Amino acid sequence: MFQLMRRGRRAFASKLALSVVALSTALASPVLAAGKTITAVMHSDLRIIDPIFTTAYITRDHGYMIYDTLIATDANFKIQPQMADWKISDDKLTYTFTLRDGLKWHDGAPVTAEDCVASLKRWAAVDGMGQQLMQFTASIEATDPKTITLKLKEPYSLVLESIGKPSSRVAFMMPKRLAETPPDKPIPEQIGSGPFKFVQGEFQPGVKAVYVKNTDYVPRKEPASWTAGGKVVKVDRVEWVTMPDSQTAVNALQSGDIDFLENPSFDLVPVLEGNPDLKVEVLNKFGFQTLGRMNFLYPPFDNVKIRRAALLAMKQKDVLDALIGNPKYYKICGAFFICDTPFATDVGSESLVKGNGMAEAKKLLAESGYDGTPVVIMAPGDVTTLKAQPVVAAQALREAGFKVDLQATDWQTVVSRRASQKPPKEGGWNMFFTNWVSADVSNPISNLSIGGQGKKGGWFGWAEDAKIEKLKDDFVRAPSLDDQKKIATEIQKEAYDQVIYIPLGQYQAPSAWRKSLNGVLDGPATPVFWNIDKSE
């Protein structure tokens, strides 16, 4: 297994060469590099730059650089004003958002309520919480240039939490002409109103992305807290350079060639911790859930018995040991909605948590009529936190009796390819693995991959399950937390029965940066690059 992972690492040698070129270019001006430019290696390279088009976190991170939100979540889980303040009518049916003064798009045009209405509609068409919100919405319109009025059909308690959620698909605001782009097509320009501007002319997909300070941006006066508060930019420029080889990235950080490394390889973290010039810290204290998702449209996983056999073959500890290694940074957990939260339960998770399902997996697969159809697994080798899962899963599936086609790729190819509904033989797929920020999956409404909407509006894999959709509707209408807990347990039971996805445990991922940086913020959507200063 680990030999396969090492071979996958060598497969990215050519891409590494591009990264070295990018880094050399980034550091061509030693004065600039030593001053107010932050050079960062993120968890993935950036290719898709429309934050509504994909749920990929690198695209979300890009979104936070150049876009802003109407409202936001602070470190106390409270919704705070960002671009707008709000009022709620006494009958809880009308939400009125008023834009603050001085908001401008990067092209100089004023931000209007019509822009924001179009942005909310585009976001809500594809985001799970947004879709649920729209089911309760009677109308949303611009009632004057600075006022957005949202009217509900009946009271709905998650209006603000939906529009202000910090991660997954974020309700970023963009000009109306861009927001009117269908959500299944990428926007043609990167024009936001946020703290940085995107330098399109220097963008090299998969190699380098560049952002410069938006000098027209007026931060809020409140202190920065998670994605809320004052987004004060203290540097002139931020450059993301791609380095898929972990050792090269660590060497670059230690030598001072880069300033920030989002996801160092776990086996190299002790080296960084021993360097007095570096700080190593977990920024997202709530961590991540890692998971496997099957394609419900095509054999073999259009058969629930075969999906169950695959689930039974998996063992969380094997995945987490290969992915993380150090138990300090991982937690075995079978809860779809994250352990140690109000909706945590162990219903249905025994085989995953105990790793005792292989014999039953073999038996069930033999009974299922499985005909040897290959399971096409996409295996990205350029993201530290996504390398191990496909390799471990492939080994487990083969042991259970599956034929597996493990296809090496990079993460951005996975991000693009997983949206394809073509058969595996025509460039489609059967299984991929990803990670969710724990805050994104901590309840049945925010957890995008728990849905059962099928081909129309469903998440990649396109699970169709009317029972889950009905239970989610019951959840948002439930009169008490206890009622919600019972419904969440029923949703988890159905999700395990139908194998909507396979939760493979939770983990934390430390980041590392040079001590010349100060003001690095924590939160569920980190890293963000406002509030960070760099000393000479």
Coordinates of C-alpha atoms in Angstrom, one line a residue:
M1 CA 0.0 0.0 0.0
F2 CA 2.7 2.5 1.0
Q3 CA 4.8 1.5 -2.1
L4 CA 1.8 2.5 -4.2
M5 CA 1.7 5.8 -2.4
R6 CA 5.4 6.4 -3.0
R7 CA 5.0 5.6 -6.7
G8 CA 2.1 8.1 -6.9
R9 CA 4.4 10.7 -5.3
R10 CA 7.0 10.2 -8.1
A11 CA 4.2 10.5 -10.7
F12 CA 4.0 14.2 -9.9
A13 CA 7.6 15.0 -10.6
S14 CA 6.8 16.9 -13.8
K15 CA 4.3 19.0 -11.9
L16 CA 6.8 19.7 -9.2
A17 CA 9.1 21.1 -11.8
L18 CA 6.4 23.6 -12.8
S19 CA 6.0 24.5 -9.1
V20 CA 9.7 25.3 -8.8
V21 CA 9.5 27.6 -11.8
A22 CA 6.5 29.3 -10.2
L23 CA 8.4 29.7 -6.9
S24 CA 11.4 31.2 -8.7
T25 CA 9.1 33.6 -10.4
A26 CA 7.4 34.5 -7.2
L27 CA 10.7 35.3 -5.5
A28 CA 12.3 37.1 -8.5
S29 CA 12.1 40.4 -6.5
P30 CA 13.9 39.8 -3.2
V31 CA 12.8 43.2 -1.9
L32 CA 9.2 42.5 -2.6
A33 CA 9.4 38.9 -1.1
A34 CA 11.0 40.2 2.0
G35 CA 8.5 43.0 2.5
K36 CA 4.7 42.9 2.2
T37 CA 4.2 39.8 0.0
I38 CA 3.1 36.6 1.6
T39 CA 4.0 33.5 -0.4
A40 CA 1.8 30.5 0.5
V41 CA 1.5 26.8 -0.4
M42 CA -2.1 25.9 -0.1
H43 CA -3.6 22.4 0.3
S44 CA -4.3 22.2 -3.4
D45 CA -3.6 24.0 -6.6
L46 CA -6.3 26.3 -7.9
R47 CA -8.0 25.7 -11.2
I48 CA -11.7 26.3 -10.8
I49 CA -12.2 29.9 -9.7
D50 CA -16.0 30.2 -9.4
P51 CA -16.9 29.5 -5.7
I52 CA -20.5 28.7 -6.6
F53 CA -19.6 26.2 -9.3
T54 CA -17.8 23.8 -7.0
T55 CA -17.6 22.9 -3.3
A56 CA -13.8 22.5 -3.5
Y57 CA -12.3 24.2 -0.5
I58 CA -9.4 25.8 -2.5
T59 CA -12.1 27.6 -4.5
R60 CA -13.9 28.6 -1.3
D61 CA -10.6 30.0 -0.1
H62 CA -10.2 31.9 -3.3
G63 CA -13.7 33.2 -2.9
Y64 CA -12.9 34.7 0.5
M65 CA -10.0 36.6 -1.0
I66 CA -12.0 38.5 -3.5
Y67 CA -15.7 38.3 -2.5
D68 CA -17.6 39.4 0.6
T69 CA -20.8 38.2 2.3
L70 CA -23.9 39.9 3.5
I71 CA -23.5 38.4 7.0
A72 CA -20.9 36.1 8.6
T73 CA -20.2 33.8 11.5
D74 CA -17.9 34.7 14.4
A75 CA -15.9 32.6 16.8
N76 CA -18.9 32.3 19.1
F77 CA -21.1 30.8 16.4
K78 CA -23.0 34.0 16.2
I79 CA -24.2 35.6 13.0
Q80 CA -22.8 39.2 12.6
P81 CA -23.3 42.0 10.0
Q82 CA -20.8 42.0 7.2
M83 CA -21.9 43.8 4.0
A84 CA -25.3 44.4 5.6
D85 CA -27.3 44.8 8.8
W86 CA -30.7 43.1 9.1
K87 CA -34.1 43.3 10.8
I88 CA -36.7 40.6 11.4
S89 CA -40.4 41.3 11.5
D90 CA -42.4 40.4 14.6
D91 CA -44.2 37.6 12.7
K92 CA -40.7 36.2 11.7
L93 CA -41.8 36.2 8.0
T94 CA -39.8 39.2 6.7
Y95 CA -36.1 39.7 6.8
T96 CA -34.8 43.1 5.7
F97 CA -31.1 43.4 4.9
T98 CA -29.6 46.9 4.4
L99 CA -26.3 47.4 2.7
R100 CA -23.7 49.5 4.5
D101 CA -22.4 52.6 2.8
G102 CA -19.4 52.7 0.5
L103 CA -19.5 49.2 -0.9
K104 CA -17.9 49.0 -4.4
W105 CA -17.1 46.3 -6.8
H106 CA -13.5 45.9 -7.9
D107 CA -14.3 47.6 -11.2
G108 CA -15.5 50.7 -9.3
A109 CA -19.3 50.2 -9.7
P110 CA -21.4 50.5 -6.5
V111 CA -22.8 47.3 -4.9
T112 CA -26.6 47.3 -5.2
A113 CA -29.3 45.2 -3.7
E114 CA -30.1 43.8 -7.2
D115 CA -26.6 42.4 -7.3
C116 CA -27.1 40.7 -4.0
V117 CA -30.5 39.3 -4.8
A118 CA -29.1 37.7 -8.0
S119 CA -26.1 36.4 -6.0
L120 CA -28.4 34.8 -3.4
K121 CA -30.5 33.2 -6.0
R122 CA -27.5 31.7 -7.8
W123 CA -26.0 30.4 -4.5
A124 CA -29.3 29.0 -3.3
A125 CA -29.9 27.0 -6.5
V126 CA -27.0 24.7 -5.7
D127 CA -26.2 24.9 -2.0
G128 CA -28.0 22.5 0.3
M129 CA -28.9 25.0 3.0
G130 CA -29.8 27.5 0.3
Q131 CA -32.1 25.0 -1.4
Q132 CA -33.8 24.3 1.8
L133 CA -34.2 28.1 2.5
M134 CA -35.8 28.6 -0.9
Q135 CA -38.5 26.0 -0.1
F136 CA -39.6 28.4 2.7
T137 CA -39.2 31.6 0.7
A138 CA -42.1 33.4 -0.9
S139 CA -40.0 36.1 -2.5
I140 CA -36.7 37.8 -2.4
E141 CA -36.2 41.2 -4.1
A142 CA -34.5 44.5 -4.1
T143 CA -36.9 47.0 -2.6
D144 CA -34.5 49.9 -3.1
P145 CA -30.8 50.2 -4.2
K146 CA -29.6 49.3 -0.7
T147 CA -32.4 47.0 0.6
I148 CA -32.9 43.3 0.1
T149 CA -36.3 42.0 1.3
L150 CA -36.8 38.3 1.9
K151 CA -40.3 37.1 2.7
L152 CA -41.1 33.6 4.0
K153 CA -44.1 31.4 3.4
E154 CA -43.8 30.3 7.1
P155 CA -41.3 30.9 9.8
Y156 CA -37.9 29.3 9.2
S157 CA -35.2 29.3 11.9
L158 CA -32.1 28.9 9.7
V159 CA -32.4 32.0 7.5
L160 CA -29.4 33.8 8.9
E161 CA -27.4 30.6 9.5
S162 CA -27.8 29.7 5.9
I163 CA -26.8 33.0 4.3
G164 CA -24.0 33.5 6.8
K165 CA -22.5 30.0 6.9
P166 CA -18.7 30.1 6.7
S167 CA -17.8 27.2 4.5
S168 CA -18.7 24.8 1.7
R169 CA -20.6 26.9 -0.8
V170 CA -20.6 30.3 0.8
A171 CA -23.2 33.0 -0.2
F172 CA -20.6 35.2 -1.8
M173 CA -21.9 38.5 -3.4
M174 CA -21.0 39.3 -7.0
P175 CA -22.2 41.8 -9.6
K176 CA -25.6 41.0 -11.1
R177 CA -24.2 40.4 -14.6
L178 CA -22.0 37.6 -13.2
A179 CA -24.6 36.3 -10.7
E180 CA -27.0 35.7 -13.6
T181 CA -24.7 33.1 -15.0
P182 CA -26.3 29.7 -14.6
P183 CA -24.7 28.0 -11.6
D184 CA -23.6 25.0 -13.7
K185 CA -21.5 27.3 -15.8
P186 CA -18.4 29.2 -14.4
I187 CA -18.6 33.0 -14.2
P188 CA -16.5 34.7 -16.9
E189 CA -14.9 37.3 -14.6
Q190 CA -13.5 37.5 -11.1
I191 CA -15.1 40.8 -9.8
G192 CA -15.9 41.0 -6.1
S193 CA -16.1 43.6 -3.4
G194 CA -13.8 41.9 -1.0
P195 CA -10.4 42.7 0.6
F196 CA -8.2 41.4 -2.3
K197 CA -8.3 41.7 -6.0
F198 CA -7.5 38.7 -8.3
V199 CA -4.7 39.3 -10.7
Q200 CA -6.0 37.5 -13.8
G201 CA -2.9 38.3 -15.9
E202 CA -0.6 36.4 -13.5
F203 CA -2.9 33.4 -13.0
Q204 CA -1.3 30.1 -14.1
P205 CA -3.8 27.3 -13.2
G206 CA -2.1 24.6 -11.3
V207 CA 1.0 26.7 -10.8
K208 CA 0.3 30.2 -9.3
A209 CA -2.5 32.5 -8.2
V210 CA -1.9 36.1 -7.2
Y211 CA -4.0 38.6 -5.2
V212 CA -3.3 42.2 -4.4
K213 CA -4.7 44.5 -1.7
N214 CA -8.0 46.2 -2.6
T215 CA -7.2 49.7 -1.6
D216 CA -10.9 50.7 -2.0
Y217 CA -12.1 48.2 0.6
V218 CA -13.5 49.6 3.8
P219 CA -13.3 47.0 6.6
R220 CA -15.8 46.9 9.4
K221 CA -14.7 48.3 12.7
E222 CA -15.2 45.2 14.7
P223 CA -12.2 42.9 15.4
A224 CA -11.7 40.1 12.9
S225 CA -13.3 36.8 14.2
W226 CA -13.6 33.8 11.9
T227 CA -15.2 35.2 8.7
A228 CA -16.8 38.1 10.5
G229 CA -15.5 41.5 11.6
G230 CA -12.9 43.8 10.1
K231 CA -11.1 42.3 7.2
V232 CA -8.0 44.5 7.4
V233 CA -5.4 43.7 4.8
K234 CA -1.9 44.5 6.1
V235 CA 0.2 43.2 3.1
D236 CA 0.3 44.4 -0.5
R237 CA 0.2 41.0 -2.2
V238 CA -0.4 37.3 -1.6
E239 CA 0.9 34.6 -3.9
W240 CA -0.3 31.0 -3.8
V241 CA 2.3 28.7 -5.4
T242 CA 1.8 25.0 -6.1
M243 CA 4.2 22.4 -4.6
P244 CA 2.7 18.9 -4.7
D245 CA 5.8 17.4 -3.1
S246 CA 5.6 17.7 0.7
Q247 CA 9.3 17.5 1.3
T248 CA 10.0 20.3 -1.2
A249 CA 7.3 22.5 0.4
V250 CA 8.7 21.9 3.9
N251 CA 12.3 22.7 2.8
A252 CA 11.0 25.9 1.2
L253 CA 9.3 26.9 4.4
Q254 CA 12.4 26.2 6.5
S255 CA 14.6 28.2 4.2
G256 CA 12.3 31.2 4.0
D257 CA 11.4 30.8 0.4
I258 CA 7.8 30.6 1.3
D259 CA 6.0 32.0 4.3
F260 CA 3.0 29.8 4.9
L261 CA 2.3 26.0 4.4
E262 CA -1.3 25.1 4.9
N263 CA -1.1 21.3 5.0
P264 CA 2.4 19.9 5.7
S265 CA 2.7 16.1 5.5
F266 CA 1.9 14.6 8.9
D267 CA 5.2 12.7 9.0
L268 CA 7.1 15.9 8.6
V269 CA 5.3 18.0 11.3
P270 CA 7.8 17.0 14.0
V271 CA 10.6 18.5 11.9
L272 CA 8.7 21.8 11.6
E273 CA 7.8 21.8 15.3
G274 CA 11.6 21.7 16.1
N275 CA 12.4 24.7 14.0
P276 CA 12.5 27.9 16.2
D277 CA 11.7 30.1 13.2
L278 CA 8.4 28.4 12.6
K279 CA 5.0 28.2 14.3
V280 CA 2.9 25.0 13.9
E281 CA -0.8 25.2 14.8
V282 CA -4.2 23.7 14.0
L283 CA -6.2 26.6 12.7
N284 CA -9.5 24.7 12.2
K285 CA -10.0 23.3 15.7
F286 CA -13.2 21.6 14.7
G287 CA -11.3 19.6 12.1
F288 CA -12.5 17.6 9.2
Q289 CA -14.5 14.5 8.3
T290 CA -13.0 12.4 5.6
L291 CA -15.4 10.3 3.5
G292 CA -15.9 8.1 0.4
R293 CA -18.7 8.8 -2.1
M294 CA -20.0 6.3 -4.6
N295 CA -21.7 7.0 -7.9
F296 CA -25.3 5.8 -7.7
L297 CA -26.0 6.1 -11.5
Y298 CA -23.9 3.2 -12.8
P299 CA -22.9 -0.4 -11.9
P300 CA -21.7 -1.7 -9.6
F301 CA -22.9 0.9 -7.0
D302 CA -26.4 1.4 -8.4
N303 CA -27.0 -1.8 -6.4
V304 CA -27.5 -1.2 -2.7
K305 CA -26.3 -4.6 -1.7
I306 CA -23.0 -3.9 -3.4
R307 CA -22.8 -0.5 -1.8
R308 CA -23.3 -2.2 1.6
A309 CA -20.6 -4.8 0.8
A310 CA -18.2 -1.9 0.1
L311 CA -19.1 -0.2 3.4
L312 CA -18.6 -3.4 5.3
A313 CA -15.1 -3.8 3.8
M314 CA -14.0 -0.4 5.1
K315 CA -12.2 0.2 8.4
Q316 CA -11.7 3.7 9.7
K317 CA -8.5 3.0 11.6
D318 CA -6.7 1.7 8.5
V319 CA -7.6 4.9 6.7
L320 CA -6.7 7.2 9.5
D321 CA -3.4 5.5 10.2
A322 CA -2.4 5.8 6.6
L323 CA -3.7 9.3 6.3
I324 CA -2.6 10.8 9.6
G325 CA -0.5 8.2 11.5
N326 CA -0.5 10.2 14.7
P327 CA -3.6 9.5 16.9
K328 CA -3.1 13.0 18.4
Y329 CA -4.6 14.4 15.2
Y330 CA -7.4 11.9 14.4
K331 CA -10.6 10.4 15.9
I332 CA -12.4 7.2 15.0
C333 CA -16.0 8.4 14.7
G334 CA -19.0 6.9 12.9
A335 CA -21.3 9.9 13.4
F336 CA -22.4 11.4 10.1
F337 CA -22.9 14.7 11.9
I338 CA -19.6 14.7 13.8
C339 CA -18.8 13.3 17.2
D340 CA -19.3 15.5 20.3
T341 CA -22.1 17.6 18.7
P342 CA -25.8 17.7 19.5
F343 CA -26.6 15.3 16.6
A344 CA -23.9 12.7 17.1
T345 CA -25.0 9.1 17.3
D346 CA -23.3 5.7 16.6
V347 CA -26.3 4.1 14.9
G348 CA -25.2 2.0 12.0
S349 CA -21.5 2.6 12.4
E350 CA -20.3 -0.6 14.1
S351 CA -18.4 -2.2 11.2
L352 CA -16.6 1.0 10.3
V353 CA -15.6 1.9 13.8
K354 CA -14.7 -1.7 14.9
G355 CA -13.4 -2.8 11.5
N356 CA -15.1 -6.2 11.9
G357 CA -17.1 -6.3 8.6
M358 CA -14.8 -8.0 6.1
A359 CA -16.3 -11.5 6.4
E360 CA -19.8 -10.2 6.0
A361 CA -18.6 -8.0 3.1
K362 CA -17.4 -11.0 1.2
K363 CA -20.5 -12.9 1.9
L364 CA -22.8 -10.1 0.8
L365 CA -20.9 -9.3 -2.3
A366 CA -21.1 -13.0 -3.3
E367 CA -24.9 -12.9 -2.8
S368 CA -25.4 -9.5 -4.6
G369 CA -24.8 -10.8 -8.2
Y370 CA -21.7 -8.7 -8.6
D371 CA -20.3 -9.5 -12.1
G372 CA -16.8 -8.1 -11.7
T373 CA -17.5 -4.7 -13.0
P374 CA -14.4 -2.6 -12.2
V375 CA -14.7 0.1 -9.6
V376 CA -13.1 3.2 -11.0
I377 CA -11.6 5.1 -8.1
M378 CA -10.1 8.5 -8.7
A379 CA -6.9 8.8 -6.7
P380 CA -5.3 12.3 -6.4
G381 CA -1.7 12.3 -5.5
D382 CA -1.1 16.1 -5.1
V383 CA -3.0 16.8 -1.9
T384 CA -1.6 15.6 1.4
T385 CA -4.9 15.0 3.0
L386 CA -6.4 13.0 0.1
K387 CA -3.6 10.6 -1.0
A388 CA -4.1 7.7 1.4
Q389 CA -7.9 7.2 1.3
P390 CA -8.2 5.8 -2.3
V391 CA -5.2 3.5 -1.8
V392 CA -6.5 2.0 1.5
A393 CA -10.0 1.7 0.1
A394 CA -8.8 0.0 -3.1
Q395 CA -7.0 -2.6 -1.0
A396 CA -10.0 -3.2 1.2
L397 CA -12.4 -3.6 -1.8
R398 CA -10.0 -6.0 -3.5
E399 CA -9.8 -8.1 -0.4
A400 CA -13.7 -8.2 -0.3
G401 CA -13.8 -9.4 -3.9
F402 CA -14.1 -6.3 -6.0
K403 CA -12.2 -5.6 -9.1
V404 CA -10.7 -2.1 -8.7
D405 CA -9.3 0.4 -11.3
L406 CA -7.3 2.9 -9.3
Q407 CA -6.7 5.9 -11.5
A408 CA -4.0 8.3 -10.5
T409 CA -4.8 11.9 -11.1
D410 CA -4.5 15.3 -9.4
W411 CA -7.2 16.8 -7.2
Q412 CA -8.4 19.5 -9.6
T413 CA -9.0 16.8 -12.2
V414 CA -11.1 15.0 -9.6
V415 CA -13.0 18.2 -8.8
S416 CA -13.8 18.6 -12.5
R417 CA -14.4 14.9 -13.3
R418 CA -16.7 14.2 -10.4
A419 CA -19.3 16.5 -11.9
S420 CA -19.5 14.3 -15.0
Q421 CA -22.6 12.0 -15.2
K422 CA -21.1 10.0 -18.0
P423 CA -20.5 6.2 -17.5
P424 CA -17.1 5.2 -16.1
K425 CA -16.1 3.8 -19.5
E426 CA -16.7 7.3 -21.0
G427 CA -14.6 9.3 -18.5
G428 CA -17.0 9.0 -15.5
W429 CA -16.2 7.4 -12.2
N430 CA -17.5 5.0 -9.5
M431 CA -15.9 6.4 -6.3
F432 CA -13.9 9.3 -5.0
F433 CA -12.8 10.6 -1.6
T434 CA -13.0 14.0 -0.1
N435 CA -12.9 15.9 3.2
W436 CA -15.5 18.2 4.7
V437 CA -14.8 20.8 7.3
S438 CA -16.6 19.5 10.4
A439 CA -18.7 22.7 10.6
D440 CA -20.1 21.9 7.1
V441 CA -21.5 18.5 8.1
S442 CA -22.6 19.0 11.7
N443 CA -26.3 18.9 11.0
P444 CA -28.6 17.3 8.3
I445 CA -29.2 20.6 6.5
S446 CA -25.6 21.8 6.2
N447 CA -24.3 18.4 5.3
L448 CA -24.5 18.6 1.5
S449 CA -23.6 15.0 0.8
I450 CA -26.4 13.6 3.0
G451 CA -29.0 14.6 0.5
G452 CA -31.2 12.4 -1.7
Q453 CA -32.1 14.6 -4.5
G454 CA -30.7 12.5 -7.3
K455 CA -29.6 13.8 -10.7
K456 CA -31.4 17.1 -10.3
G457 CA -29.8 19.2 -7.6
G458 CA -28.0 16.4 -5.8
W459 CA -24.4 16.3 -4.9
F460 CA -21.8 14.4 -7.0
G461 CA -22.8 10.7 -6.9
W462 CA -26.5 11.7 -7.2
A463 CA -28.0 9.6 -4.5
E464 CA -31.8 9.5 -4.7
D465 CA -33.6 9.0 -1.4
A466 CA -37.1 10.4 -0.8
K467 CA -37.1 9.3 2.8
I468 CA -34.0 11.4 3.6
E469 CA -35.4 14.4 1.9
K470 CA -38.7 14.0 3.9
L471 CA -36.8 13.6 7.2
K472 CA -34.7 16.8 6.4
D473 CA -37.9 18.7 5.9
D474 CA -39.2 17.3 9.3
F475 CA -35.9 18.3 10.9
V476 CA -36.2 22.0 10.0
R477 CA -39.8 22.0 11.2
A478 CA -39.1 20.2 14.5
P479 CA -40.3 22.1 17.6
S480 CA -37.4 21.3 19.8
L481 CA -33.7 20.2 19.9
D482 CA -34.8 16.8 21.3
D483 CA -37.1 16.3 18.3
Q484 CA -34.3 17.3 15.9
K485 CA -31.9 14.8 17.6
K486 CA -34.4 12.0 17.0
I487 CA -34.8 12.9 13.4
A488 CA -31.0 13.2 12.9
T489 CA -30.7 9.7 14.2
E490 CA -33.3 8.5 11.7
I491 CA -31.4 10.2 8.9
Q492 CA -28.2 8.6 9.9
K493 CA -29.8 5.1 10.0
E494 CA -31.2 5.6 6.5
A495 CA -27.9 7.0 5.3
Y496 CA -26.1 3.8 6.5
D497 CA -28.8 1.5 5.2
Q498 CA -28.5 3.0 1.7
V499 CA -24.8 3.9 2.0
I500 CA -25.3 7.5 1.0
Y501 CA -21.6 8.0 1.7
I502 CA -19.0 6.3 3.9
P503 CA -17.7 8.5 6.8
L504 CA -14.1 7.4 7.4
G505 CA -13.3 9.4 10.6
Q506 CA -12.3 12.8 11.8
Y507 CA -8.9 14.6 11.8
Q508 CA -7.2 17.9 12.4
A509 CA -4.6 19.3 10.0
P510 CA -1.9 21.6 11.4
S511 CA -0.6 24.5 9.4
A512 CA 2.9 26.0 9.6
W513 CA 4.2 29.5 9.0
R514 CA 7.3 31.6 9.6
K515 CA 7.3 33.7 12.7
S516 CA 7.7 36.8 10.6
L517 CA 3.9 36.4 10.1
N518 CA 1.6 37.6 12.8
G519 CA -2.1 37.8 13.1
V520 CA -2.9 34.5 11.5
L521 CA -6.6 33.8 12.3
D522 CA -8.2 30.5 13.2
G523 CA -11.6 29.2 12.2
P524 CA -13.6 26.7 10.1
A525 CA -12.7 28.4 6.8
T526 CA -9.0 29.0 7.2
P527 CA -6.6 30.1 6.1
V528 CA -7.7 33.7 5.4
F529 CA -5.1 36.3 4.6
W530 CA -6.6 39.5 6.1
N531 CA -5.3 40.5 9.5
I532 CA -1.9 39.0 8.8
D533 CA 1.1 41.2 8.9
K534 CA 4.6 40.4 7.8
S535 CA 7.7 41.8 9.5
E536 CA 10.8 42.9 7.6

